[in-house]
């Protein structure tokens, strides 16, 4: 069995090689942290894009051209990203992929807008796969920017829809990091809950400094004394793991609804304490029933190739699939043609259909609320724990959708 | 009331952990004048080694073995690194440890990966000890309290009641005199550096599973340790203890104060809607140690209990 | 009396010496700046060159503290950041064009950064310059943490996480430069880099510059002579802040964005490393360090995931074995050649280079194999078609044998050099 697989793989590889020799390469630049402390979020995304590109290349590429993903390390610094952006453009990349850090994304959007205005005929497109500041597809929207991740307000829509369906939740506590993202999350939660469940009381709205708090016990104590039934947080990194860890240590068993609970290593850091405490909203639910075998095979292939990480960046695959489809439809790999074709484009993703809304270039897709459980098919972080879909946790695309204020200027 | 009790309890434990971490640095800094930038990296090393040892054997072996290993690494670093740089003065030594911190961080990533590891509290200690105002209190925290207290007493005994401690104490204040008396000062330096690193390693063993063991833990702990040492004062373990407890209590209790700057300085006309007025004491809590550091150095450069200037 | 002046005059370098040692290098530097565009560098190369220019000015300003005045700072990026932030605000005022701002050319941004940096230095320097040594270093660390935290707190000044961006294509044009394309920005950066180098060099020739060195070496004697070391440090600190702010103004035009991250400990640490690796005892050391480190910082990551490890190793090695940095090697070699000992040097250099090559090969092999082993993707390090894996004994033969041989060769060279 193994050897036949190997032989088939070898054949596929050699076929690819033959094709690659004939076909041109289509360079896409992946600019994100690939070293240092933040590499644990940049690297798995890079691997996801590489794997997605391999799949597309094996299927004949994009209009016959083979995708090559250039990994460029921006050390999570906006300035360094601009150097890498210039490098990418000079190496012939007309498509830029980035996601970590809204500061970096905002710098790249700005730079791409300026570059395209100053260098007509040499336009580049920016595919944002994870920077979730709503402005990017609202007042700061750009024709050259496409976002393949749900933004803060949409994810919050998912969370508040689920809370609204839970009659037993009467009191909600908001806690977040003291900067733009944390404030935006708190604001979205307040307005949406007031609309969907006016009877819910917001018993706390707390902002703490970014990445400086070691011991979250005092915060958890505040949450306990407030009598909250659920906690919503936009925290990421250590601020998220330490918060949930402190809650688990204090024996709290209420849902902590997070945006980034699924980031690599969080479940490993929390262990059993995460069960039924750590919730996340994301565009995939790996252990959901009725997922196609093809998609599950992809999840397994990812794990086998990159044993340190798990299949998390589903959007990488959606991004490249949609790009491939748009380019074939436009009959050209030229960024302007592809951008026009991407508007309104729709693909059948592994976890539900995804559509690129034309007026603001924001991907619309179903969202899922999942929580950590022990008996799952696809565990994460090399533990025996994984993400299980919660009851009523499927948020259809139109429920997560938010209106946009975008007034897009399109080139002729 | 309940906020106060919790702030005191947690502040004390955080302070003790800080003290464990900074006592080693105080020893090193006082005796050798080296502000060891890599100290927090040894703390991280302790946590990761304990994780690996726990996987293979048990937490209790890790509790003894990991600090010893970290101390060994520290001694090697002193013998083959710092000693070479010593002749070039304190700035070079400091920069050496600065580079060393980079190296240790990268090596940890090679050996243990870039994400957090599943370093757990041992099962025998993984239960709620008592319930206080609706929140369970994990037994492991009390265990930390005991380990820290034990270390404190052991260190005190070693320094004050043994002959080796006398020499070390003498070397803390008068290193040249001790050398003139015929003691092998380089050997003392190597031992003290190793012991200081071992203490950091011990803090890592018990802090790693209390917090999270991941490659960012050194960077996060790094600056605060300096604050403790400098605020406490050179050559004074008591000072380091007081500073650590002060900072631990300050940080945890400030979190529970919801008052904003406008509430406090409202009388001089600071509006609640201004950007400055909106800032709450709680959100400033993590910055307080650095404010303390700057103030202390300006007003009293010897530190709280120090007998010499830094 | 006349005798005294005569002997002074004899000690002083002759006119031609002065010209050769002080003016010629500056002219050469200007020529290099002028000649670079003739080679038609690619846009990414120009971007890199622009960043090098910014880092050169920043590193020189840092060395006014570390090398000249002996003040170790862990928060120098604060001044570059504040200068740069102010420049971006000015850029936005120019874009609005109200009042006097409509007539301010974009070309003058570094001057605004210079002013803001000097002001920041004057405010923060007042409490921190009262002491040198470790208290100064610790205060700079505390101040850097506080300012970086403030950067996240005051959105109207610092723009929160996303920072503040501007557009350099506003205001009146100077020298016919629209500053749109990056090669036009090159001339802007080249001009201000030259001004920065000239300015920091001129500073070393002033009485204050000389006094700062005296304060570094022996503050007591400076006090005996009648100067206050505190005031000397304070004034030097203001100038260092000003030149850092100037670098910030250059960076504001080049990158058109400033974020709170620019104020943090990370860029402060980077400039410390760059300056030290370049060599703090020479005026040109920081320039060399800035060029090398900017290049490595942006391009080394293209070749290896372990670039941070290499950087750390390089830094530690420089601290341990080459306290005079790159400039030390360059000037040391030049001196030996001038003394006519080139032949003798040649042999030790060959030995040294061989040793370095062996040690380098060993380290690269071990690091690259280790990184691939750690990733676990099944990738194999294949230099010259060799399949080096963890299991392959050849890996360890290359790794350990050449490391040992290399160290032996280096030791031999060190002994030979001591003759």
Coordinates of N, CA and C in Angstrom, one line a residue, chain C residues 44-153:
Chain C
X44 N 14.7 47.3 -5.4 CA 14.9 46.8 -4.1 C 16.3 47.1 -3.5
X45 N 17.3 47.2 -4.5 CA 18.6 47.5 -4.0 C 18.6 49.0 -3.5
X46 N 17.9 49.8 -4.3 CA 17.8 51.3 -3.9 C 17.1 51.4 -2.5
X47 N 16.0 50.6 -2.4 CA 15.3 50.7 -1.1 C 16.3 50.3 0.0
X48 N 17.1 49.2 -0.2 CA 18.0 48.7 0.8 C 19.1 49.8 1.0
X49 N 19.6 50.4 0.0 CA 20.6 51.5 0.1 C 20.0 52.7 1.0
X50 N 18.7 53.0 0.7 CA 18.1 54.1 1.5 C 18.0 53.7 2.9
X51 N 17.7 52.5 3.2 CA 17.7 52.0 4.6 C 19.1 52.1 5.2
X52 N 20.0 51.7 4.4 CA 21.4 51.8 4.9 C 21.8 53.2 5.3
X53 N 21.4 54.2 4.4 CA 21.7 55.6 4.7 C 21.1 56.0 6.0
X54 N 19.8 55.6 6.2 CA 19.1 55.9 7.5 C 19.8 55.3 8.7
X55 N 20.2 54.0 8.5 CA 20.8 53.4 9.6 C 22.2 53.9 9.9
X56 N 22.9 54.4 8.8 CA 24.2 55.0 9.1 C 24.1 56.2 10.0
X57 N 23.2 57.1 9.7 CA 23.0 58.3 10.5 C 22.6 57.9 11.9
X58 N 21.7 56.9 12.0 CA 21.2 56.5 13.3 C 22.4 55.9 14.1
X59 N 23.2 55.0 13.5 CA 24.3 54.4 14.2 C 25.3 55.4 14.6
X60 N 25.6 56.4 13.7 CA 26.6 57.5 14.1 C 26.1 58.2 15.3
X61 N 24.8 58.5 15.3 CA 24.3 59.3 16.5 C 24.4 58.4 17.7
X62 N 24.1 57.1 17.6 CA 24.2 56.2 18.7 C 25.7 56.2 19.2
X63 N 26.6 56.2 18.3 CA 28.0 56.1 18.7 C 28.5 57.4 19.4
X64 N 27.8 58.5 19.2 CA 28.1 59.7 19.9 C 28.0 59.4 21.4
X65 N 27.0 58.5 21.7 CA 26.8 58.2 23.1 C 27.7 57.0 23.5
X66 N 27.6 55.9 22.8 CA 28.3 54.7 23.3 C 29.8 54.8 23.1
X67 N 30.3 55.2 21.9 CA 31.7 55.2 21.6 C 32.4 56.4 22.2
X68 N 31.8 57.6 21.9 CA 32.5 58.8 22.3 C 32.3 59.1 23.8
X69 N 31.1 59.1 24.2 CA 30.8 59.6 25.6 C 30.8 58.4 26.6
X70 N 30.9 57.1 26.1 CA 30.8 56.0 27.0 C 29.5 55.8 27.7
X71 N 28.4 56.2 27.0 CA 27.1 56.0 27.6 C 26.4 54.9 26.9
X72 N 26.1 53.8 27.6 CA 25.4 52.7 27.0 C 23.9 52.9 27.1
X73 N 23.2 53.1 26.0 CA 21.8 53.3 26.0 C 21.0 52.1 25.4
X74 N 19.9 51.8 26.1 CA 19.1 50.7 25.6 C 17.8 51.3 25.0
X75 N 17.8 52.6 24.8 CA 16.5 53.2 24.3 C 16.7 54.2 23.3
X76 N 17.8 54.1 22.4 CA 18.0 55.1 21.5 C 17.0 55.3 20.4
X77 N 16.3 54.2 20.2 CA 15.2 54.2 19.1 C 14.1 55.2 19.5
X78 N 14.0 55.5 20.8 CA 13.0 56.4 21.2 C 13.1 57.8 20.5
X79 N 14.4 58.2 20.3 CA 14.6 59.6 19.7 C 14.4 59.5 18.2
X80 N 14.9 58.4 17.6 CA 14.6 58.3 16.2 C 13.1 58.2 16.0
X81 N 12.4 57.4 16.8 CA 11.0 57.3 16.7 C 10.2 58.6 16.9
X82 N 10.6 59.3 17.9 CA 9.8 60.6 18.2 C 10.1 61.6 17.0
X83 N 11.4 61.7 16.6 CA 11.7 62.5 15.5 C 10.9 62.1 14.2
X84 N 10.9 60.8 14.0 CA 10.2 60.3 12.8 C 8.7 60.6 12.9
X85 N 8.1 60.3 14.1 CA 6.7 60.6 14.3 C 6.3 62.1 14.0
X86 N 7.2 62.9 14.5 CA 6.9 64.4 14.3 C 7.0 64.7 12.8
X87 N 8.0 64.1 12.1 CA 8.1 64.3 10.7 C 6.9 63.8 9.9
X88 N 6.3 62.7 10.3 CA 5.1 62.2 9.6 C 3.9 63.1 9.9
X89 N 3.9 63.7 11.1 CA 2.8 64.6 11.4 C 3.0 65.9 10.5
X90 N 4.2 66.3 10.4 CA 4.5 67.5 9.5 C 4.1 67.1 8.1
X91 N 4.4 65.9 7.6 CA 4.1 65.5 6.3 C 2.6 65.6 6.0
X92 N 1.8 65.2 7.1 CA 0.3 65.3 6.9 C -0.1 66.7 7.0
X93 N 0.5 67.6 7.7 CA 0.2 69.0 7.7 C 0.4 69.6 6.4
X94 N 1.6 69.2 5.8 CA 1.9 69.7 4.4 C 0.8 69.2 3.4
X95 N 0.4 68.0 3.6 CA -0.6 67.5 2.7 C -1.9 68.3 2.8
X96 N -2.3 68.7 4.0 CA -3.4 69.6 4.2 C -3.1 71.0 3.6
X97 N -1.9 71.4 3.7 CA -1.5 72.6 3.1 C -2.0 73.9 3.7
X98 N -2.5 73.8 4.9 CA -3.0 75.1 5.5 C -1.9 75.9 6.1
X99 N -2.1 77.2 6.0 CA -1.2 78.2 6.5 C 0.2 78.1 5.9
X100 N 1.2 78.1 6.8 CA 2.6 78.1 6.4 C 3.0 76.7 5.8
X101 N 2.3 75.7 6.2 CA 2.7 74.3 5.9 C 2.7 74.1 4.4
X102 N 1.8 74.8 3.7 CA 1.8 74.6 2.2 C 3.1 74.9 1.5
X103 N 3.9 75.7 2.1 CA 5.1 76.1 1.4 C 6.4 75.4 2.0
X104 N 6.2 74.4 2.9 CA 7.3 73.6 3.4 C 7.6 72.5 2.5
X105 N 8.9 72.4 2.0 CA 9.2 71.3 1.1 C 9.4 70.0 1.8
X106 N 9.0 68.9 1.2 CA 9.1 67.5 1.8 C 10.6 67.3 2.1
X107 N 11.4 67.9 1.3 CA 12.9 67.6 1.4 C 13.4 68.0 2.8
X108 N 12.7 68.9 3.5 CA 13.3 69.4 4.8 C 12.9 68.5 6.0
X109 N 12.2 67.4 5.7 CA 11.7 66.6 6.9 C 12.8 66.2 7.9
X110 N 14.0 65.8 7.5 CA 15.0 65.4 8.5 C 15.3 66.6 9.4
X111 N 15.2 67.8 8.9 CA 15.4 69.0 9.8 C 14.4 69.0 10.9
X112 N 13.1 68.7 10.5 CA 12.1 68.7 11.6 C 12.4 67.6 12.5
X113 N 12.8 66.4 12.0 CA 13.1 65.3 12.9 C 14.2 65.7 13.8
X114 N 15.2 66.4 13.3 CA 16.4 66.8 14.1 C 15.9 67.6 15.3
X115 N 15.0 68.6 15.0 CA 14.5 69.4 16.1 C 13.7 68.6 17.1
X116 N 12.8 67.7 16.6 CA 12.0 66.9 17.6 C 12.9 66.0 18.4
X117 N 13.9 65.4 17.7 CA 14.8 64.5 18.4 C 15.6 65.3 19.5
X118 N 16.0 66.5 19.2 CA 16.8 67.3 20.2 C 15.9 67.7 21.3
X119 N 14.6 68.0 21.0 CA 13.7 68.4 22.1 C 13.5 67.1 23.0
X120 N 13.3 66.0 22.4 CA 13.0 64.8 23.2 C 14.3 64.5 24.0
X121 N 15.5 64.6 23.4 CA 16.7 64.4 24.2 C 16.8 65.4 25.3
X122 N 16.4 66.6 25.1 CA 16.5 67.6 26.2 C 15.6 67.3 27.3
X123 N 14.4 66.8 27.0 CA 13.4 66.5 28.1 C 13.8 65.2 28.8
X124 N 14.1 64.2 28.1 CA 14.4 62.9 28.7 C 15.8 62.9 29.3
X125 N 16.7 63.6 28.6 CA 18.1 63.5 29.1 C 18.3 64.2 30.4
X126 N 17.5 65.2 30.7 CA 17.7 65.9 32.0 C 17.7 65.0 33.2
X127 N 16.7 64.1 33.4 CA 16.9 63.2 34.5 C 17.9 62.1 34.3
X128 N 18.1 61.6 33.1 CA 18.9 60.4 32.9 C 20.4 60.7 32.8
X129 N 20.8 61.9 32.5 CA 22.2 62.1 32.3 C 23.0 62.4 33.6
X130 N 22.3 62.4 34.7 CA 23.0 62.8 35.9 C 24.0 61.7 36.3
X131 N 23.8 60.5 35.8 CA 24.8 59.5 36.1 C 25.2 58.8 34.8
X132 N 26.4 58.2 34.8 CA 26.9 57.5 33.7 C 26.7 56.0 34.0
X133 N 27.4 55.1 33.2 CA 27.5 53.7 33.6 C 26.2 53.0 33.6
X134 N 26.1 52.1 34.6 CA 24.9 51.2 34.6 C 23.6 52.0 35.0
X135 N 23.6 52.9 35.9 CA 22.4 53.7 36.1 C 21.9 54.3 34.9
X136 N 22.7 54.9 34.1 CA 22.3 55.5 32.8 C 21.6 54.4 31.9
X137 N 22.3 53.3 31.8 CA 21.8 52.2 30.9 C 20.4 51.8 31.4
X138 N 20.3 51.6 32.7 CA 19.0 51.1 33.3 C 17.9 52.2 33.1
X139 N 18.3 53.5 33.3 CA 17.2 54.5 33.1 C 16.8 54.5 31.6
X140 N 17.7 54.3 30.7 CA 17.4 54.3 29.3 C 16.4 53.1 29.0
X141 N 16.7 52.0 29.7 CA 15.8 50.9 29.5 C 14.4 51.1 30.0
X142 N 14.3 51.7 31.2 CA 13.0 52.0 31.8 C 12.3 53.1 30.9
X143 N 13.0 54.1 30.5 CA 12.4 55.1 29.7 C 11.8 54.5 28.4
X144 N 12.7 53.6 27.8 CA 12.2 53.0 26.5 C 11.0 52.2 26.7
X145 N 10.9 51.5 27.8 CA 9.7 50.7 28.0 C 8.5 51.6 28.2
X146 N 8.7 52.7 29.0 CA 7.6 53.6 29.2 C 7.1 54.3 27.9
X147 N 8.1 54.8 27.1 CA 7.7 55.5 25.9 C 7.0 54.5 24.9
X148 N 7.5 53.3 24.8 CA 6.9 52.4 23.9 C 5.4 52.1 24.4
X149 N 5.2 52.0 25.7 CA 3.9 51.7 26.2 C 3.0 52.9 25.9
X150 N 3.5 54.1 26.1 CA 2.7 55.3 25.8 C 2.3 55.3 24.3
X151 N 3.2 54.8 23.4 CA 3.0 54.8 22.0 C 1.7 54.0 21.7
X152 N 1.4 53.0 22.5 CA 0.1 52.2 22.3 C -1.1 52.9 22.9
X153 N -0.8 53.8 23.9 CA -1.9 54.4 24.7 C -2.5 55.6 24.0

